Amino acid sequence: MTDRFTPNSLRAALGDRPFRFFDQAASTQDIAQEWALANPDLPAGKPGDQLAVVVAEEQTAGRGRQGRTWYSPPSSCILCSVILKPDLAPEDVTRATMVGAVGVAEALYPYLHETVTLKWPNDVLIRGKKAAGILTEAAWLGDELGAVVVGIGINIRVDFSDADLIHPATSVEPEAGRAIDRHDLLAELLARLDYWAGQIASPLLLEAWRQRLGTLGKRVTVYTEPDRYPSPSFDGLAEAVDEHGALLVRLDDGEQRRVLAADVGLAEN
Ligand code: BTN
């Protein structure tokens, strides 16, 4: 299917929204951070705002969490970074990740219904396999939070035969069993992100994120230093999340641990 992005096709799909498009970019994250810091008047993400977005057809240095690379071949993904200027305390920047994760899950819902779940903290899974990821990065102006950039990569029809994968991955089209027009999905995604950015401090956002978290109620292994191999880890029951998005894990000896940054997998026992 040819749904290649061009400046004109995106203008038609995105209307008045501020956007920048690149056929090829190293990473949309860097472009969005520079754009945000150089343009203090971009929409902040208040109710009714249309968030500014950077879109690339292909990335040569797409990045994921924990310093990983994000496989970003042309014409087969949605690769974008949206700019938020939220009025948040630094410990609440995790809420921008919730905006991204809930936005992606809602945009995919018409194609995939309840097969879409979230894996704490920010993976979007279809039938248990990763189909999209969210990378939230802060752009600082000296000591001040200038902007928060929420990077989103969605696999639409990725050929993984050349990819070096750590976890099982999938794409939206084969899972949905139908062709997806990336312009329609991107426009819907951005509409959901606009909505949730306007609710960033609301308990409704936390609840929408929590409801989709397939991790809760499961026995998990928590890898506390995922950029090290092997990472130190512990097992326990993923009981709950708190208002900052931290995962609360009950160990077998009854201790509860609060985990803010880590990777989790389903425990084997
Ligand atoms: C993850 O799951 O590790 C997060 C992946 C985020 C990938 C997106 S693709 C668009 C944006 N630009 C990047 O370099 N990364 C994010």
PDB file of C-alpha atoms and ligand atoms in Angstrom:
ATOM      1  CA  MET A   1       0.000   0.000   0.000  1.00  0.00           C
ATOM      2  CA  THR A   2       1.363   3.464  -0.841  1.00  0.00           C
ATOM      3  CA  ASP A   3       0.531   5.873   1.922  1.00  0.00           C
ATOM      4  CA  ARG A   4       3.900   7.639   1.748  1.00  0.00           C
ATOM      5  CA  PHE A   5       4.099  10.850   3.724  1.00  0.00           C
ATOM      6  CA  THR A   6       4.812  14.071   1.820  1.00  0.00           C
ATOM      7  CA  PRO A   7       4.511  17.684   3.021  1.00  0.00           C
ATOM      8  CA  ASN A   8       1.277  18.021   1.008  1.00  0.00           C
ATOM      9  CA  SER A   9      -0.291  14.771   2.156  1.00  0.00           C
ATOM     10  CA  LEU A  10       0.466  15.674   5.767  1.00  0.00           C
ATOM     11  CA  ARG A  11      -0.901  19.197   5.380  1.00  0.00           C
ATOM     12  CA  ALA A  12      -4.140  17.673   4.066  1.00  0.00           C
ATOM     13  CA  ALA A  13      -4.295  15.191   6.963  1.00  0.00           C
ATOM     14  CA  LEU A  14      -3.204  17.550   9.745  1.00  0.00           C
ATOM     15  CA  GLY A  15      -5.047  20.750   8.818  1.00  0.00           C
ATOM     16  CA  ASP A  16      -3.810  23.816  10.735  1.00  0.00           C
ATOM     17  CA  ARG A  17      -1.626  21.889  13.154  1.00  0.00           C
ATOM     18  CA  PRO A  18       2.011  23.103  13.301  1.00  0.00           C
ATOM     19  CA  PHE A  19       4.208  20.319  11.913  1.00  0.00           C
ATOM     20  CA  ARG A  20       7.615  19.670  10.387  1.00  0.00           C
ATOM     21  CA  PHE A  21       8.227  16.761   8.043  1.00  0.00           C
ATOM     22  CA  PHE A  22      11.456  15.010   7.039  1.00  0.00           C
ATOM     23  CA  ASP A  23      11.801  12.220   4.484  1.00  0.00           C
ATOM     24  CA  GLN A  24      14.794  11.087   6.489  1.00  0.00           C
ATOM     25  CA  ALA A  25      15.964  12.315   9.900  1.00  0.00           C
ATOM     26  CA  ALA A  26      18.468  11.055  12.437  1.00  0.00           C
ATOM     27  CA  SER A  27      15.836  11.269  15.192  1.00  0.00           C
ATOM     28  CA  THR A  28      12.630  13.320  15.348  1.00  0.00           C
ATOM     29  CA  GLN A  29      13.376  13.795  19.059  1.00  0.00           C
ATOM     30  CA  ASP A  30      16.362  16.087  18.441  1.00  0.00           C
ATOM     31  CA  ILE A  31      14.507  18.167  15.852  1.00  0.00           C
ATOM     32  CA  ALA A  32      11.506  18.572  18.165  1.00  0.00           C
ATOM     33  CA  GLN A  33      13.691  19.624  21.108  1.00  0.00           C
ATOM     34  CA  GLU A  34      15.480  22.289  19.056  1.00  0.00           C
ATOM     35  CA  TRP A  35      12.183  23.515  17.572  1.00  0.00           C
ATOM     36  CA  ALA A  36      10.574  23.732  21.018  1.00  0.00           C
ATOM     37  CA  LEU A  37      13.428  25.660  22.605  1.00  0.00           C
ATOM     38  CA  ALA A  38      13.719  28.101  19.686  1.00  0.00           C
ATOM     39  CA  ASN A  39       9.943  28.761  19.569  1.00  0.00           C
ATOM     40  CA  PRO A  40       8.420  29.539  22.944  1.00  0.00           C
ATOM     41  CA  ASP A  41       5.076  30.304  21.252  1.00  0.00           C
ATOM     42  CA  LEU A  42       4.335  26.758  20.107  1.00  0.00           C
ATOM     43  CA  PRO A  43       1.093  25.359  21.618  1.00  0.00           C
ATOM     44  CA  ALA A  44       1.619  24.160  25.179  1.00  0.00           C
ATOM     45  CA  GLY A  45      -0.980  21.381  25.238  1.00  0.00           C
ATOM     46  CA  LYS A  46      -3.744  23.280  27.031  1.00  0.00           C
ATOM     47  CA  PRO A  47      -7.349  22.140  26.393  1.00  0.00           C
ATOM     48  CA  GLY A  48      -8.217  22.991  22.766  1.00  0.00           C
ATOM     49  CA  ASP A  49      -4.560  23.267  21.616  1.00  0.00           C
ATOM     50  CA  GLN A  50      -3.275  21.345  18.612  1.00  0.00           C
ATOM     51  CA  LEU A  51       0.158  20.033  19.582  1.00  0.00           C
ATOM     52  CA  ALA A  52       3.130  20.721  17.324  1.00  0.00           C
ATOM     53  CA  VAL A  53       4.602  17.558  15.803  1.00  0.00           C
ATOM     54  CA  VAL A  54       7.719  16.441  13.932  1.00  0.00           C
ATOM     55  CA  VAL A  55       7.140  13.520  11.543  1.00  0.00           C
ATOM     56  CA  ALA A  56       9.774  11.501   9.674  1.00  0.00           C
ATOM     57  CA  GLU A  57       9.311   8.840   7.026  1.00  0.00           C
ATOM     58  CA  GLU A  58      12.565   7.165   8.108  1.00  0.00           C
ATOM     59  CA  GLN A  59      15.080   7.598  10.955  1.00  0.00           C
ATOM     60  CA  THR A  60      18.760   6.742  10.741  1.00  0.00           C
ATOM     61  CA  ALA A  61      19.363   7.036  14.495  1.00  0.00           C
ATOM     62  CA  GLY A  62      15.934   6.439  16.015  1.00  0.00           C
ATOM     63  CA  ARG A  63      16.270   5.937  19.730  1.00  0.00           C
ATOM     64  CA  GLY A  64      14.298   4.069  22.354  1.00  0.00           C
ATOM     65  CA  ARG A  65      14.390   3.932  26.131  1.00  0.00           C
ATOM     66  CA  GLN A  66      17.532   2.942  28.018  1.00  0.00           C
ATOM     67  CA  GLY A  67      19.810   4.017  25.135  1.00  0.00           C
ATOM     68  CA  ARG A  68      18.409   1.389  22.769  1.00  0.00           C
ATOM     69  CA  THR A  69      17.968   1.932  19.025  1.00  0.00           C
ATOM     70  CA  TRP A  70      14.490   2.107  17.542  1.00  0.00           C
ATOM     71  CA  TYR A  71      14.209   0.285  14.242  1.00  0.00           C
ATOM     72  CA  SER A  72      12.764   2.890  11.846  1.00  0.00           C
ATOM     73  CA  PRO A  73      12.720   1.737   8.207  1.00  0.00           C
ATOM     74  CA  PRO A  74      10.896   3.903   5.596  1.00  0.00           C
ATOM     75  CA  SER A  75       7.175   3.711   4.772  1.00  0.00           C
ATOM     76  CA  SER A  76       6.431   1.130   7.415  1.00  0.00           C
ATOM     77  CA  CYS A  77       6.023   3.038  10.701  1.00  0.00           C
ATOM     78  CA  ILE A  78       4.597   6.156  12.257  1.00  0.00           C
ATOM     79  CA  LEU A  79       7.606   8.033  13.656  1.00  0.00           C
ATOM     80  CA  CYS A  80       6.759  11.301  15.361  1.00  0.00           C
ATOM     81  CA  SER A  81       7.620  13.575  18.270  1.00  0.00           C
ATOM     82  CA  VAL A  82       5.056  15.912  19.807  1.00  0.00           C
ATOM     83  CA  ILE A  83       5.925  18.972  21.863  1.00  0.00           C
ATOM     84  CA  LEU A  84       4.250  19.687  25.187  1.00  0.00           C
ATOM     85  CA  LYS A  85       4.920  22.553  27.539  1.00  0.00           C
ATOM     86  CA  PRO A  86       3.185  21.227  30.625  1.00  0.00           C
ATOM     87  CA  ASP A  87       2.998  23.010  33.912  1.00  0.00           C
ATOM     88  CA  LEU A  88       4.302  20.022  35.884  1.00  0.00           C
ATOM     89  CA  ALA A  89       6.703  19.355  38.720  1.00  0.00           C
ATOM     90  CA  PRO A  90       9.765  17.417  37.448  1.00  0.00           C
ATOM     91  CA  GLU A  91       8.566  14.227  39.224  1.00  0.00           C
ATOM     92  CA  ASP A  92       5.328  14.377  37.225  1.00  0.00           C
ATOM     93  CA  VAL A  93       6.941  14.433  33.772  1.00  0.00           C
ATOM     94  CA  THR A  94       6.013  10.711  33.645  1.00  0.00           C
ATOM     95  CA  ARG A  95       2.477  11.939  32.971  1.00  0.00           C
ATOM     96  CA  ALA A  96       3.587  12.979  29.497  1.00  0.00           C
ATOM     97  CA  THR A  97       4.440   9.309  28.873  1.00  0.00           C
ATOM     98  CA  MET A  98       0.903   8.399  29.981  1.00  0.00           C
ATOM     99  CA  VAL A  99      -0.467  10.924  27.450  1.00  0.00           C
ATOM    100  CA  GLY A 100       1.517   9.149  24.721  1.00  0.00           C
ATOM    101  CA  ALA A 101       0.624   5.601  25.763  1.00  0.00           C
ATOM    102  CA  VAL A 102      -3.103   6.247  26.235  1.00  0.00           C
ATOM    103  CA  GLY A 103      -3.200   8.257  22.981  1.00  0.00           C
ATOM    104  CA  VAL A 104      -1.667   5.382  20.999  1.00  0.00           C
ATOM    105  CA  ALA A 105      -3.924   2.762  22.627  1.00  0.00           C
ATOM    106  CA  GLU A 106      -7.042   4.816  21.876  1.00  0.00           C
ATOM    107  CA  ALA A 107      -6.015   5.529  18.275  1.00  0.00           C
ATOM    108  CA  LEU A 108      -5.480   1.789  17.691  1.00  0.00           C
ATOM    109  CA  TYR A 109      -8.742   0.775  19.378  1.00  0.00           C
ATOM    110  CA  PRO A 110     -10.986   0.927  16.263  1.00  0.00           C
ATOM    111  CA  TYR A 111      -8.653  -1.522  14.488  1.00  0.00           C
ATOM    112  CA  LEU A 112      -7.758  -3.842  17.341  1.00  0.00           C
ATOM    113  CA  HIS A 113     -10.170  -3.404  20.257  1.00  0.00           C
ATOM    114  CA  GLU A 114      -9.159  -5.109  23.521  1.00  0.00           C
ATOM    115  CA  THR A 115      -6.105  -6.826  21.981  1.00  0.00           C
ATOM    116  CA  VAL A 116      -4.190  -3.582  22.691  1.00  0.00           C
ATOM    117  CA  THR A 117      -2.701  -3.352  26.175  1.00  0.00           C
ATOM    118  CA  LEU A 118       0.039  -1.343  27.860  1.00  0.00           C
ATOM    119  CA  LYS A 119       3.081  -2.838  29.508  1.00  0.00           C
ATOM    120  CA  TRP A 120       4.450  -0.708  32.320  1.00  0.00           C
ATOM    121  CA  PRO A 121       5.780   1.879  31.883  1.00  0.00           C
ATOM    122  CA  ASN A 122       5.316   2.729  28.222  1.00  0.00           C
ATOM    123  CA  ASP A 123       5.138  -0.169  25.773  1.00  0.00           C
ATOM    124  CA  VAL A 124       2.062  -0.647  23.622  1.00  0.00           C
ATOM    125  CA  LEU A 125       1.398  -4.325  22.986  1.00  0.00           C
ATOM    126  CA  ILE A 126      -0.914  -6.108  20.574  1.00  0.00           C
ATOM    127  CA  ARG A 127      -1.708  -9.652  21.718  1.00  0.00           C
ATOM    128  CA  GLY A 128       1.292  -9.431  24.040  1.00  0.00           C
ATOM    129  CA  LYS A 129       3.850  -8.319  21.426  1.00  0.00           C
ATOM    130  CA  LYS A 130       5.327  -4.842  21.252  1.00  0.00           C
ATOM    131  CA  ALA A 131       3.863  -2.716  18.450  1.00  0.00           C
ATOM    132  CA  ALA A 132       4.701   0.787  19.658  1.00  0.00           C
ATOM    133  CA  GLY A 133       6.917   2.596  22.132  1.00  0.00           C
ATOM    134  CA  ILE A 134       6.975   5.992  23.789  1.00  0.00           C
ATOM    135  CA  LEU A 135      10.109   7.951  24.663  1.00  0.00           C
ATOM    136  CA  THR A 136       9.636  11.054  26.807  1.00  0.00           C
ATOM    137  CA  GLU A 137      12.524  13.513  26.982  1.00  0.00           C
ATOM    138  CA  ALA A 138      12.769  16.892  28.674  1.00  0.00           C
ATOM    139  CA  ALA A 139      14.263  19.898  26.869  1.00  0.00           C
ATOM    140  CA  TRP A 140      15.899  22.230  29.397  1.00  0.00           C
ATOM    141  CA  LEU A 141      16.426  25.987  29.182  1.00  0.00           C
ATOM    142  CA  GLY A 142      19.168  26.254  31.815  1.00  0.00           C
ATOM    143  CA  ASP A 143      17.485  24.999  35.008  1.00  0.00           C
ATOM    144  CA  GLU A 144      13.978  25.421  33.612  1.00  0.00           C
ATOM    145  CA  LEU A 145      11.886  22.809  31.883  1.00  0.00           C
ATOM    146  CA  GLY A 146      11.512  24.367  28.408  1.00  0.00           C
ATOM    147  CA  ALA A 147       9.415  21.577  26.925  1.00  0.00           C
ATOM    148  CA  VAL A 148       8.687  17.882  27.083  1.00  0.00           C
ATOM    149  CA  VAL A 149       9.017  15.918  23.857  1.00  0.00           C
ATOM    150  CA  VAL A 150       6.973  12.739  23.562  1.00  0.00           C
ATOM    151  CA  GLY A 151       8.416  10.510  20.842  1.00  0.00           C
ATOM    152  CA  ILE A 152       6.168   7.801  19.433  1.00  0.00           C
ATOM    153  CA  GLY A 153       7.102   4.950  17.147  1.00  0.00           C
ATOM    154  CA  ILE A 154       4.313   2.677  15.859  1.00  0.00           C
ATOM    155  CA  ASN A 155       5.102  -0.351  13.723  1.00  0.00           C
ATOM    156  CA  ILE A 156       2.555  -0.436  10.920  1.00  0.00           C
ATOM    157  CA  ARG A 157       4.046  -2.970   8.489  1.00  0.00           C
ATOM    158  CA  VAL A 158       7.646  -3.491   9.554  1.00  0.00           C
ATOM    159  CA  ASP A 159       9.717  -6.296   8.085  1.00  0.00           C
ATOM    160  CA  PHE A 160      11.703  -7.436  11.127  1.00  0.00           C
ATOM    161  CA  SER A 161      13.875  -9.939   9.245  1.00  0.00           C
ATOM    162  CA  ASP A 162      16.896  -7.571   9.452  1.00  0.00           C
ATOM    163  CA  ALA A 163      16.156  -6.311  12.970  1.00  0.00           C
ATOM    164  CA  ASP A 164      18.036  -7.278  16.086  1.00  0.00           C
ATOM    165  CA  LEU A 165      15.162  -7.624  18.556  1.00  0.00           C
ATOM    166  CA  ILE A 166      15.336  -8.027  22.314  1.00  0.00           C
ATOM    167  CA  HIS A 167      11.600  -8.619  22.799  1.00  0.00           C
ATOM    168  CA  PRO A 168       8.962 -10.063  20.437  1.00  0.00           C
ATOM    169  CA  ALA A 169       7.623  -7.330  18.178  1.00  0.00           C
ATOM    170  CA  THR A 170       4.704  -6.999  15.824  1.00  0.00           C
ATOM    171  CA  SER A 171       2.994  -4.498  13.508  1.00  0.00           C
ATOM    172  CA  VAL A 172      -0.499  -3.074  13.371  1.00  0.00           C
ATOM    173  CA  GLU A 173      -1.457  -4.210   9.840  1.00  0.00           C
ATOM    174  CA  PRO A 174      -0.884  -7.959  10.227  1.00  0.00           C
ATOM    175  CA  GLU A 175      -2.529  -7.905  13.665  1.00  0.00           C
ATOM    176  CA  ALA A 176      -5.561  -5.977  12.414  1.00  0.00           C
ATOM    177  CA  GLY A 177      -5.750  -8.091   9.254  1.00  0.00           C
ATOM    178  CA  ARG A 178      -6.404  -5.036   7.105  1.00  0.00           C
ATOM    179  CA  ALA A 179      -4.604  -2.181   5.367  1.00  0.00           C
ATOM    180  CA  ILE A 180      -3.986   0.893   7.511  1.00  0.00           C
ATOM    181  CA  ASP A 181      -3.710   4.385   6.056  1.00  0.00           C
ATOM    182  CA  ARG A 182      -0.961   5.982   8.127  1.00  0.00           C
ATOM    183  CA  HIS A 183      -2.365   9.485   7.518  1.00  0.00           C
ATOM    184  CA  ASP A 184      -5.706   8.540   9.088  1.00  0.00           C
ATOM    185  CA  LEU A 185      -4.036   6.855  12.034  1.00  0.00           C
ATOM    186  CA  LEU A 186      -1.605   9.749  12.598  1.00  0.00           C
ATOM    187  CA  ALA A 187      -4.443  12.308  12.497  1.00  0.00           C
ATOM    188  CA  GLU A 188      -6.463  10.263  15.022  1.00  0.00           C
ATOM    189  CA  LEU A 189      -3.405   9.739  17.225  1.00  0.00           C
ATOM    190  CA  LEU A 190      -2.709  13.476  17.341  1.00  0.00           C
ATOM    191  CA  ALA A 191      -6.340  14.234  18.165  1.00  0.00           C
ATOM    192  CA  ARG A 192      -6.133  11.813  21.137  1.00  0.00           C
ATOM    193  CA  LEU A 193      -2.806  13.329  22.238  1.00  0.00           C
ATOM    194  CA  ASP A 194      -4.311  16.851  22.070  1.00  0.00           C
ATOM    195  CA  TYR A 195      -7.155  15.687  24.291  1.00  0.00           C
ATOM    196  CA  TRP A 196      -5.013  13.935  26.900  1.00  0.00           C
ATOM    197  CA  ALA A 197      -2.379  16.692  26.977  1.00  0.00           C
ATOM    198  CA  GLY A 198      -5.217  18.987  28.023  1.00  0.00           C
ATOM    199  CA  GLN A 199      -5.980  16.529  30.875  1.00  0.00           C
ATOM    200  CA  ILE A 200      -2.363  15.985  31.900  1.00  0.00           C
ATOM    201  CA  ALA A 201      -2.892  16.844  35.556  1.00  0.00           C
ATOM    202  CA  SER A 202      -6.284  15.134  35.815  1.00  0.00           C
ATOM    203  CA  PRO A 203      -6.940  11.866  37.673  1.00  0.00           C
ATOM    204  CA  LEU A 204      -8.795  10.799  34.491  1.00  0.00           C
ATOM    205  CA  LEU A 205      -5.482  10.394  32.649  1.00  0.00           C
ATOM    206  CA  LEU A 206      -4.013   8.223  35.395  1.00  0.00           C
ATOM    207  CA  GLU A 207      -7.164   6.105  35.413  1.00  0.00           C
ATOM    208  CA  ALA A 208      -7.213   5.683  31.589  1.00  0.00           C
ATOM    209  CA  TRP A 209      -3.552   4.563  31.719  1.00  0.00           C
ATOM    210  CA  ARG A 210      -4.077   2.264  34.707  1.00  0.00           C
ATOM    211  CA  GLN A 211      -7.091   0.567  33.118  1.00  0.00           C
ATOM    212  CA  ARG A 212      -5.037  -0.500  30.099  1.00  0.00           C
ATOM    213  CA  LEU A 213      -1.987  -1.702  32.045  1.00  0.00           C
ATOM    214  CA  GLY A 214      -1.841  -5.452  31.435  1.00  0.00           C
ATOM    215  CA  THR A 215       1.069  -5.624  33.898  1.00  0.00           C
ATOM    216  CA  LEU A 216      -1.120  -5.177  36.977  1.00  0.00           C
ATOM    217  CA  GLY A 217      -2.068  -8.320  38.872  1.00  0.00           C
ATOM    218  CA  LYS A 218       0.758 -10.311  37.242  1.00  0.00           C
ATOM    219  CA  ARG A 219       3.892 -11.814  38.719  1.00  0.00           C
ATOM    220  CA  VAL A 220       6.793  -9.886  37.205  1.00  0.00           C
ATOM    221  CA  THR A 221      10.550  -9.783  37.087  1.00  0.00           C
ATOM    222  CA  VAL A 222      11.820  -6.229  37.557  1.00  0.00           C
ATOM    223  CA  TYR A 223      15.166  -5.468  35.882  1.00  0.00           C
ATOM    224  CA  THR A 224      16.494  -2.516  37.847  1.00  0.00           C
ATOM    225  CA  GLU A 225      19.428  -1.636  35.555  1.00  0.00           C
ATOM    226  CA  PRO A 226      18.187  -2.647  32.095  1.00  0.00           C
ATOM    227  CA  ASP A 227      21.163  -1.041  30.352  1.00  0.00           C
ATOM    228  CA  ARG A 228      23.448  -3.593  32.092  1.00  0.00           C
ATOM    229  CA  TYR A 229      23.616  -7.244  31.079  1.00  0.00           C
ATOM    230  CA  PRO A 230      22.755  -9.187  33.057  1.00  0.00           C
ATOM    231  CA  SER A 231      20.737  -6.610  34.956  1.00  0.00           C
ATOM    232  CA  PRO A 232      20.104  -7.026  38.677  1.00  0.00           C
ATOM    233  CA  SER A 233      16.485  -8.094  39.138  1.00  0.00           C
ATOM    234  CA  PHE A 234      13.825  -9.183  41.597  1.00  0.00           C
ATOM    235  CA  ASP A 235      10.447 -10.920  41.289  1.00  0.00           C
ATOM    236  CA  GLY A 236       7.118  -9.971  42.817  1.00  0.00           C
ATOM    237  CA  LEU A 237       3.454  -9.238  42.230  1.00  0.00           C
ATOM    238  CA  ALA A 238       2.736  -6.019  40.283  1.00  0.00           C
ATOM    239  CA  GLU A 239       0.027  -4.732  42.619  1.00  0.00           C
ATOM    240  CA  ALA A 240      -0.640  -1.139  41.638  1.00  0.00           C
ATOM    241  CA  VAL A 241       0.691   2.125  40.259  1.00  0.00           C
ATOM    242  CA  ASP A 242       0.815   5.396  42.189  1.00  0.00           C
ATOM    243  CA  GLU A 243      -0.058   8.904  40.989  1.00  0.00           C
ATOM    244  CA  HIS A 244       3.480   9.465  39.680  1.00  0.00           C
ATOM    245  CA  GLY A 245       3.268   6.328  37.543  1.00  0.00           C
ATOM    246  CA  ALA A 246       5.577   4.259  39.777  1.00  0.00           C
ATOM    247  CA  LEU A 247       4.923   0.503  39.878  1.00  0.00           C
ATOM    248  CA  LEU A 248       4.261  -0.959  43.332  1.00  0.00           C
ATOM    249  CA  VAL A 249       5.576  -4.506  43.538  1.00  0.00           C
ATOM    250  CA  ARG A 250       4.884  -6.905  46.454  1.00  0.00           C
ATOM    251  CA  LEU A 251       7.817  -9.210  47.190  1.00  0.00           C
ATOM    252  CA  ASP A 252       7.323 -12.742  48.554  1.00  0.00           C
ATOM    253  CA  ASP A 253       8.512 -11.626  52.013  1.00  0.00           C
ATOM    254  CA  GLY A 254       5.706  -9.018  52.141  1.00  0.00           C
ATOM    255  CA  GLU A 255       7.863  -5.950  51.433  1.00  0.00           C
ATOM    256  CA  GLN A 256       6.421  -3.521  48.878  1.00  0.00           C
ATOM    257  CA  ARG A 257       8.905  -1.878  46.491  1.00  0.00           C
ATOM    258  CA  ARG A 258       8.225   1.290  44.502  1.00  0.00           C
ATOM    259  CA  VAL A 259       9.787   1.160  41.047  1.00  0.00           C
ATOM    260  CA  LEU A 260      10.059   4.340  39.001  1.00  0.00           C
ATOM    261  CA  ALA A 261      12.487   3.409  36.213  1.00  0.00           C
ATOM    262  CA  ALA A 262      13.107  -0.189  35.160  1.00  0.00           C
ATOM    263  CA  ASP A 263      12.087  -2.846  32.665  1.00  0.00           C
ATOM    264  CA  VAL A 264       9.614  -5.535  33.599  1.00  0.00           C
ATOM    265  CA  GLY A 265       8.888  -8.940  32.137  1.00  0.00           C
ATOM    266  CA  LEU A 266       6.495 -11.671  33.166  1.00  0.00           C
ATOM    267  CA  ALA A 267       8.136 -13.832  35.829  1.00  0.00           C
ATOM    268  CA  GLU A 268       8.718 -17.464  34.955  1.00  0.00           C
ATOM    269  CA  ASN A 269       7.427 -18.878  38.252  1.00  0.00           C
TER     270      ASN A 269
HETATM  271  C1  BTN B   1      10.840   2.618  23.361  1.00  0.00           C
HETATM  272  O1  BTN B   1       9.916   1.813  23.433  1.00  0.00           O
HETATM  273  O2  BTN B   1      11.983   2.314  23.713  1.00  0.00           O
HETATM  274  C2  BTN B   1      10.555   4.008  22.857  1.00  0.00           C
HETATM  275  C3  BTN B   1      10.656   4.105  21.365  1.00  0.00           C
HETATM  276  C4  BTN B   1      10.376   5.500  20.836  1.00  0.00           C
HETATM  277  C5  BTN B   1      10.657   5.598  19.351  1.00  0.00           C
HETATM  278  C6  BTN B   1      10.227   6.927  18.771  1.00  0.00           C
HETATM  279  S1  BTN B   1      10.228   6.928  17.004  1.00  0.00           S
HETATM  280  C7  BTN B   1       9.963   8.640  16.976  1.00  0.00           C
HETATM  281  C8  BTN B   1      10.815   9.232  18.082  1.00  0.00           C
HETATM  282  N1  BTN B   1      12.154   9.499  17.610  1.00  0.00           N
HETATM  283  C9  BTN B   1      13.063   8.707  18.179  1.00  0.00           C
HETATM  284  O3  BTN B   1      14.285   8.714  17.936  1.00  0.00           O
HETATM  285  N2  BTN B   1      12.471   7.905  19.086  1.00  0.00           N
HETATM  286  C10 BTN B   1      11.039   8.140  19.157  1.00  0.00           C
END
